[in-house]
Short mmCIF file of C-alpha atoms and ligand atoms in Angstrom, two decimals:
data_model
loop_
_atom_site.label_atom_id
_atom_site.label_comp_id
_atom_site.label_asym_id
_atom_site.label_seq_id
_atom_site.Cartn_x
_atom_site.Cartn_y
_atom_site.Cartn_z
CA UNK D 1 8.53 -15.84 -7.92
CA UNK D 2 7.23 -12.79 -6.62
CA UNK D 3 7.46 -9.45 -8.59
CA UNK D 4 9.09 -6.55 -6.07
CA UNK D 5 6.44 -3.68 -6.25
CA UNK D 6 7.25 -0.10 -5.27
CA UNK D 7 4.10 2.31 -4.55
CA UNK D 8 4.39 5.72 -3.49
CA UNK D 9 1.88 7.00 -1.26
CA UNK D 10 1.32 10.64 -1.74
CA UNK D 11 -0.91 11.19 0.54
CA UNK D 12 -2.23 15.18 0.34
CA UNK D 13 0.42 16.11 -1.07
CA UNK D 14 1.08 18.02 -4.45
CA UNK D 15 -0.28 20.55 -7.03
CA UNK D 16 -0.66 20.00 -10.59
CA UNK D 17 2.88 21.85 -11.53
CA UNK D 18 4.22 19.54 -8.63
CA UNK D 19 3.10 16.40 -9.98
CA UNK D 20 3.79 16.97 -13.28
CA UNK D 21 7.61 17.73 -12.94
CA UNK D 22 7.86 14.49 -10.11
CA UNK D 23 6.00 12.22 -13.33
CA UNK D 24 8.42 13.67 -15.54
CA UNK D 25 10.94 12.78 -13.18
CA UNK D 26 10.42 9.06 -12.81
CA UNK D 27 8.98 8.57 -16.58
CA UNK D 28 12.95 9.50 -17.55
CA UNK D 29 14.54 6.89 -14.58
CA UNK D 30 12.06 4.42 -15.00
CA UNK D 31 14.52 2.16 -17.46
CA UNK D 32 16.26 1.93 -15.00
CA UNK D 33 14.04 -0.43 -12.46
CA UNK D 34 14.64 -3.73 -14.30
CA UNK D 35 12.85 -5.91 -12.07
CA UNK D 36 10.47 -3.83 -9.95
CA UNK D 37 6.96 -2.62 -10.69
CA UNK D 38 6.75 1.22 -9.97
CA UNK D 39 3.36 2.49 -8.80
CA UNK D 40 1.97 5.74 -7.35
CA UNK D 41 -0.79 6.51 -5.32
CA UNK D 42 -2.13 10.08 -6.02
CA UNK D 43 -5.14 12.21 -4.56
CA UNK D 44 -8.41 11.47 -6.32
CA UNK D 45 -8.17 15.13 -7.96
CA UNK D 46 -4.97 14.56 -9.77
CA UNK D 47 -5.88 10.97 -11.23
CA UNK D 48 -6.83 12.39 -14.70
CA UNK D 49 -3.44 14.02 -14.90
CA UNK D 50 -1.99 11.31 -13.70
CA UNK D 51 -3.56 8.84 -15.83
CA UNK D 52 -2.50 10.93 -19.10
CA UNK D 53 0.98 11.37 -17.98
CA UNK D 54 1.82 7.64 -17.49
CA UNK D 55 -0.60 5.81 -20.04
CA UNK D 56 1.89 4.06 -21.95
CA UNK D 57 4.59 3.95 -19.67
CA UNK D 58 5.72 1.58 -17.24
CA UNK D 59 4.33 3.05 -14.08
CA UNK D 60 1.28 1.89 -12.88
CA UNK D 61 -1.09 4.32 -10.62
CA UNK D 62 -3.79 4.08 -8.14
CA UNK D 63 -6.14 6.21 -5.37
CA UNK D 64 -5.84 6.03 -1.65
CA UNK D 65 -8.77 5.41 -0.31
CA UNK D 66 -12.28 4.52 -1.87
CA UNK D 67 -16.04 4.32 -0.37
CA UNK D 68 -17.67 1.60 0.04
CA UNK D 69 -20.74 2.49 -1.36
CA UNK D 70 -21.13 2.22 -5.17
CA UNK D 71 -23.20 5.25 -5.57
CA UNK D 72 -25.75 7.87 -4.23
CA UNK D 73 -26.25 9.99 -1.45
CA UNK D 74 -22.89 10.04 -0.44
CA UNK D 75 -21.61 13.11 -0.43
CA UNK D 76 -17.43 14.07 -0.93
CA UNK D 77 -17.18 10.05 -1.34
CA UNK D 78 -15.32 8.35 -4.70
CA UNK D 79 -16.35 5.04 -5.47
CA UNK D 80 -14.51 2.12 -6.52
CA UNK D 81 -16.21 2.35 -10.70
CA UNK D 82 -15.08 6.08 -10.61
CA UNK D 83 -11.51 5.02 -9.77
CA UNK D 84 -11.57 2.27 -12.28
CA UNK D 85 -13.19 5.00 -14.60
CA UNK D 86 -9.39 6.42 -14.24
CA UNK D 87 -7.43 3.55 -15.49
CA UNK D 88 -6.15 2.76 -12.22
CA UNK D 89 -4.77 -0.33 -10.85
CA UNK D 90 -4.04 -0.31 -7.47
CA UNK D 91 -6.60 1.70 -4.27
CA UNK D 92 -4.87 1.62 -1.12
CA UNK D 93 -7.19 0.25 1.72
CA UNK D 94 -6.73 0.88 6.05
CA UNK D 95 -3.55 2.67 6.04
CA UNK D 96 -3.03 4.15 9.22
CA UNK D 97 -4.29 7.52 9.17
CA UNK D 98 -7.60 5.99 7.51
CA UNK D 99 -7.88 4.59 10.44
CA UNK D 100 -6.97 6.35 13.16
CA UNK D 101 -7.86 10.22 11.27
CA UNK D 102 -11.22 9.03 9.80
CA UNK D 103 -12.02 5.99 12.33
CA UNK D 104 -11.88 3.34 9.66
CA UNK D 105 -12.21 0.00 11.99
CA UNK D 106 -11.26 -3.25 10.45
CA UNK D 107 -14.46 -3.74 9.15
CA UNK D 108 -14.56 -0.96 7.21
CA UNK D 109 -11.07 -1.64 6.19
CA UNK D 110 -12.34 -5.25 4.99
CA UNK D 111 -15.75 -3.92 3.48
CA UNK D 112 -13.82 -1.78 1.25
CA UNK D 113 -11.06 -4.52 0.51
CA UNK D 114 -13.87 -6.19 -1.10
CA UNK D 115 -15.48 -3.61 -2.83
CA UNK D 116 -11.94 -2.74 -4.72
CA UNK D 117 -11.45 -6.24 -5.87
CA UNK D 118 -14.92 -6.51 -7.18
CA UNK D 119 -14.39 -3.92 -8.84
CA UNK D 120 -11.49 -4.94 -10.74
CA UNK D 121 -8.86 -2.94 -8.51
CA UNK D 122 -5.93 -4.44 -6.69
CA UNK D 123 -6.36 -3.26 -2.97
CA UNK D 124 -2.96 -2.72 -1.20
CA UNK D 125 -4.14 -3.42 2.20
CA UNK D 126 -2.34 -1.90 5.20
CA UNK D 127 -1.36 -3.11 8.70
CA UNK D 128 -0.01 -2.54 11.24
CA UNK D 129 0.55 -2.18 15.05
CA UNK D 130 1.00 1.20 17.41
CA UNK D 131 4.33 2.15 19.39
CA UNK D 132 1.77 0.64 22.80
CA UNK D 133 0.88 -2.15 21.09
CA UNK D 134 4.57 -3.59 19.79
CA UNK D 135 5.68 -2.53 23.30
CA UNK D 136 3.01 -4.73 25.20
CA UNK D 137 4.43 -7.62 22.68
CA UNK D 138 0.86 -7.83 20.92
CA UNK D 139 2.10 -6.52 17.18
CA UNK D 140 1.31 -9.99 15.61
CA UNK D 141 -1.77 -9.94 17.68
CA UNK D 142 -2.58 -6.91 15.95
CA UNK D 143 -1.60 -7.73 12.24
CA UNK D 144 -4.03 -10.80 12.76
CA UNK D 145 -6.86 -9.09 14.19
CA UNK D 146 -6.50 -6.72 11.12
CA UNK D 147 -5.86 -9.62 8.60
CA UNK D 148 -8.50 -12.25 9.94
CA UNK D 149 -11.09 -9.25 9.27
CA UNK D 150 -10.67 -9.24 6.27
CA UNK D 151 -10.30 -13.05 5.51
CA UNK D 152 -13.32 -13.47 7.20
CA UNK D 153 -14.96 -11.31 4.67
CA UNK D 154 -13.77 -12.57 1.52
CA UNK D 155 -12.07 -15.81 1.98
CA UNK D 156 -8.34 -16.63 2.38
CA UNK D 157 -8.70 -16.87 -2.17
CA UNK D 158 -9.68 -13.17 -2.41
CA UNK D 159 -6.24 -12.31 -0.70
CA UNK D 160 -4.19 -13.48 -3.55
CA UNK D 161 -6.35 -10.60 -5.87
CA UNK D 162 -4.50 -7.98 -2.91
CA UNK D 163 -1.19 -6.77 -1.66
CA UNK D 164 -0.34 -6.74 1.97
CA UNK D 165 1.79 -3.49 3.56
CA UNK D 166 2.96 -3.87 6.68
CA UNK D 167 3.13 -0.78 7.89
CA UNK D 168 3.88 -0.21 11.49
CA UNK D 169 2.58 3.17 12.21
CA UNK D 170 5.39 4.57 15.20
CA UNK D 171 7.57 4.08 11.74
CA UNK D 172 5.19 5.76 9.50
CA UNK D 173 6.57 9.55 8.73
CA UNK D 174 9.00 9.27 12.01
CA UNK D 175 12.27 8.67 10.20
CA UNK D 176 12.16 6.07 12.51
CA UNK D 177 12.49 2.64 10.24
CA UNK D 178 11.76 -0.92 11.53
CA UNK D 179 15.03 -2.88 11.78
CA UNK D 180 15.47 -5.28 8.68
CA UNK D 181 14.65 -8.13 11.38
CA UNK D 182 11.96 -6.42 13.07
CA UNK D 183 9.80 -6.34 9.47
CA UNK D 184 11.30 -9.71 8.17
CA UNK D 185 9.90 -10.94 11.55
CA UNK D 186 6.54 -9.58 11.13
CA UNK D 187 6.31 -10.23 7.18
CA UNK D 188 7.60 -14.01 8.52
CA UNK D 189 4.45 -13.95 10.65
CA UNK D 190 1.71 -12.99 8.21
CA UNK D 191 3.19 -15.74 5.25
CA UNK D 192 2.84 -18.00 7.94
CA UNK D 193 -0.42 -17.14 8.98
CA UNK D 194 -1.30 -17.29 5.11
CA UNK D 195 0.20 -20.37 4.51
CA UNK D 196 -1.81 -22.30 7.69
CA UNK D 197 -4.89 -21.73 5.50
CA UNK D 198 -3.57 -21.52 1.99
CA UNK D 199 0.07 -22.72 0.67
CA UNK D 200 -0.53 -20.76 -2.88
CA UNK D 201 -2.33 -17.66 -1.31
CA UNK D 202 1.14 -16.90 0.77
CA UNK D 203 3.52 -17.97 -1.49
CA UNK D 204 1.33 -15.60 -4.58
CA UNK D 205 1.08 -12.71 -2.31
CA UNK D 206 3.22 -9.36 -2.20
CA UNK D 207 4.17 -8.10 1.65
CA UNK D 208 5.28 -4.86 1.40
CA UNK D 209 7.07 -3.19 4.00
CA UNK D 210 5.92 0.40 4.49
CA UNK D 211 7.65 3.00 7.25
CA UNK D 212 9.89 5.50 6.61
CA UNK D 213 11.57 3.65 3.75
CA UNK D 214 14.33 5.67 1.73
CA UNK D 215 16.95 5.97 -0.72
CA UNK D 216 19.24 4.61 1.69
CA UNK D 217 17.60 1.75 3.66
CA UNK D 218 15.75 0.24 1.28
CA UNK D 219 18.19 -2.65 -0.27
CA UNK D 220 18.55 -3.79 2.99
CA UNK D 221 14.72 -3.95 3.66
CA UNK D 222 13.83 -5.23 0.70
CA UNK D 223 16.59 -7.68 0.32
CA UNK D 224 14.96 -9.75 3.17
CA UNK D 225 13.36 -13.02 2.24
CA UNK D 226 9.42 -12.21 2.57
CA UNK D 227 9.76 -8.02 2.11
CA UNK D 228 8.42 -7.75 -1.62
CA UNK D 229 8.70 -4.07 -1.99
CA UNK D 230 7.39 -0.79 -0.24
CA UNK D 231 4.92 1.36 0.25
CA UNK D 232 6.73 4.39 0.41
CA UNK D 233 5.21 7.81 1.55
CA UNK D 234 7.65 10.87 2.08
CA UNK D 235 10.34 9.52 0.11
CA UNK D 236 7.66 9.00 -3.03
CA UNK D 237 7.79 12.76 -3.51
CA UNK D 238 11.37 12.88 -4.74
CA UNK D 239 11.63 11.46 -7.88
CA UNK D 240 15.33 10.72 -7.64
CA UNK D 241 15.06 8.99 -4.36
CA UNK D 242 11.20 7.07 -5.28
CA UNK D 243 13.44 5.46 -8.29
CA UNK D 244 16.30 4.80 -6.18
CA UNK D 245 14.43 2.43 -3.96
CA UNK D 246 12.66 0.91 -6.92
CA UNK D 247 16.12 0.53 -8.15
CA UNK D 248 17.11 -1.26 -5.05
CA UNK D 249 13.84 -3.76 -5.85
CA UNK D 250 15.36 -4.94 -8.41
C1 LIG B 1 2.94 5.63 4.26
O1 LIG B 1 2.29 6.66 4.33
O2 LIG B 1 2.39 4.60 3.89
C2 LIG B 1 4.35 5.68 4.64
C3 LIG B 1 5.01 4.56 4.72
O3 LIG B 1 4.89 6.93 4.87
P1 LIG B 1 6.46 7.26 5.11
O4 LIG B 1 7.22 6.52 4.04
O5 LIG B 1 6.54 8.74 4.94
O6 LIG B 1 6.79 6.79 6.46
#
C-alpha cells in the first residue's frame, strides 16, 4: 500500500519571519494528518531554518531544484551533497518552470534525477503536458517522452527510489484544476506504462497530482485510485489550508 505524500512547493516565495510563523503553523496541525506524509519544498536559502524548525517533527523537507554537477566552477549552482548536507529528503526535479524559465530539457531533467538519487535524495520528478499539447490529444505522448528520458537513464529500478508529479502546467498556478478524471486518466496512463516494464516499480511508486490543488478539491483528487498525494504550490503557503489537504490524504 502506498503512503499518500503531501509536498508543498514554495517556489520563491517567503522571508525568514514568513516561514517561520507558516512552520509553526503546520508543526501545531500536523497530529492531525494520520495517514499522510507532509513535506515542504523551500528555497535553498531557508533550508538551515528549515531544517532546525522541523528536526524532530513529522514533516519532512526538501530543495527545488539541484545541479547536476557535484562541484566546482559552477557558479550560483547547489549541488545534490550540499542539499543532503541539510538533512533533506526530497529535491524536486523538471517542474515546469525549470523547464520552460531555465530551459531544462528532459535530459537535463533525467541527468539530475540521477544525480539526486545517488546522492541519497528522493527526486520528486515532474510532468507534464502544455494547454497545445493536451488540446492536439498528445498529453500521454508527452508524459512518456518526459518519463522514457529518464528511464532510459537510470533504468525502470531507479524509478521506485523517485516520486512521480503529474503536473499539467495550463493547471499549474491558474486556479484552473484538472478534473478528478482528467488526472486519474493520466496517473492511469503512467502506472500502466510502469507496469509494461516493471509490475513492482508501478505498484511501489507515488503519482502525485500537482495543479492548483486546494483545501477544497483535494479529497476528491486524491481519493482517486492511482492519485497518491500532491504537489501543492500556492496553497502550500497557508498553513491552515497545506494541512487541510494533507488531512484529506489521509
Ligand atoms: C506547483 O508549483 O508545483 C504547483 C502545483 O503550483 P500550484 O499548486 O500553485 O498550481
Amino acid at each position: 500500500m502506498r503512503q499518500p505524500l503531501v509536498a508543498g512547493n514554495w517556489k520563491m516565495n517567503g522571508s525568514r519571519e514568513s516561514i517561520k510563523a507558516l512552520l509553526d503553523g503546520i508543526k501545531a496541525g500536523i497530529g492531525a494528518v494520520n495517514k499522510a506524509e507532509v513535506a515542504v519544498c523551500a528555497p535553498y536559502v531557508y533550508l538551515a531554518d528549515v531544517q532546525q524548525q522541523l528536526n524532530g517533527s513529522n514533516v519532512s523537507w526538501g530543495a527545488q531544484n539541484l545541479s547536476t554537477e557535484a562541484s566546482g566552477a559552477f557558479t550560483g549552482e547547489i549541488s545534490a551533497d550540499m542539499i543532503k548536507d541539510f538533512s533533506c529528503k526530497y529535491v524536486i526535479v523538471g517542474h515546469s518552470e525549470r523547464r520552460s524559465l531555465y530551459g531544462e530539457t528532459d535530459e537535463i531533467v533525467a541527468h539530475k534525477f540521477e544525480v539526486a538519487r545517488n546522492a541519497g535524495l528522493v527526486p520528486i520528478l515532474c510532468v507534464g503536458e502544455l494547454l497545445e499539447e493536451r488540446e492536439k490529444g498528445i498529453t500521454e505522448e508527452v508524459v512518456n517522452r518526459q518519463l522514457d528520458a529518464v528511464i532510459n537513464r537510470v533504468g525502470i529500478a531507479a524509478l521506485a527510489d523517485g516520486v512521480i508529479a503529474y503536473e499539467p502546467v495550463w493547471a499549474i498556478g491558474t486556479g484552473k484544476t484538472a478534473t478528478p478524471d482528467q488526472a486519474q486518466e493520466t496517473h492511469a496512463a503512467i502506472r500502466q506504462k510502469l507496469a509494461s516494464m516493471d509490475a513492482g516499480v508501478a505498484e511501489k511508486v507515488q503519482i502525485l497530482y500537482g495543479g492548483s490543488m486546494n483545501a477544497g478539491n483535494a479529497a476528491e483528487l486524491i481519493g482517486m485510485a492511482d492519485i497518491d498525494g500532491g504537489l501543492i504550490g500556492g496553497a502550500s503557503l497557508k498553513s491552515d489550508d497545506f494541512l487541510t489537504i494533507g488531512k484529506a490524504a489521509g
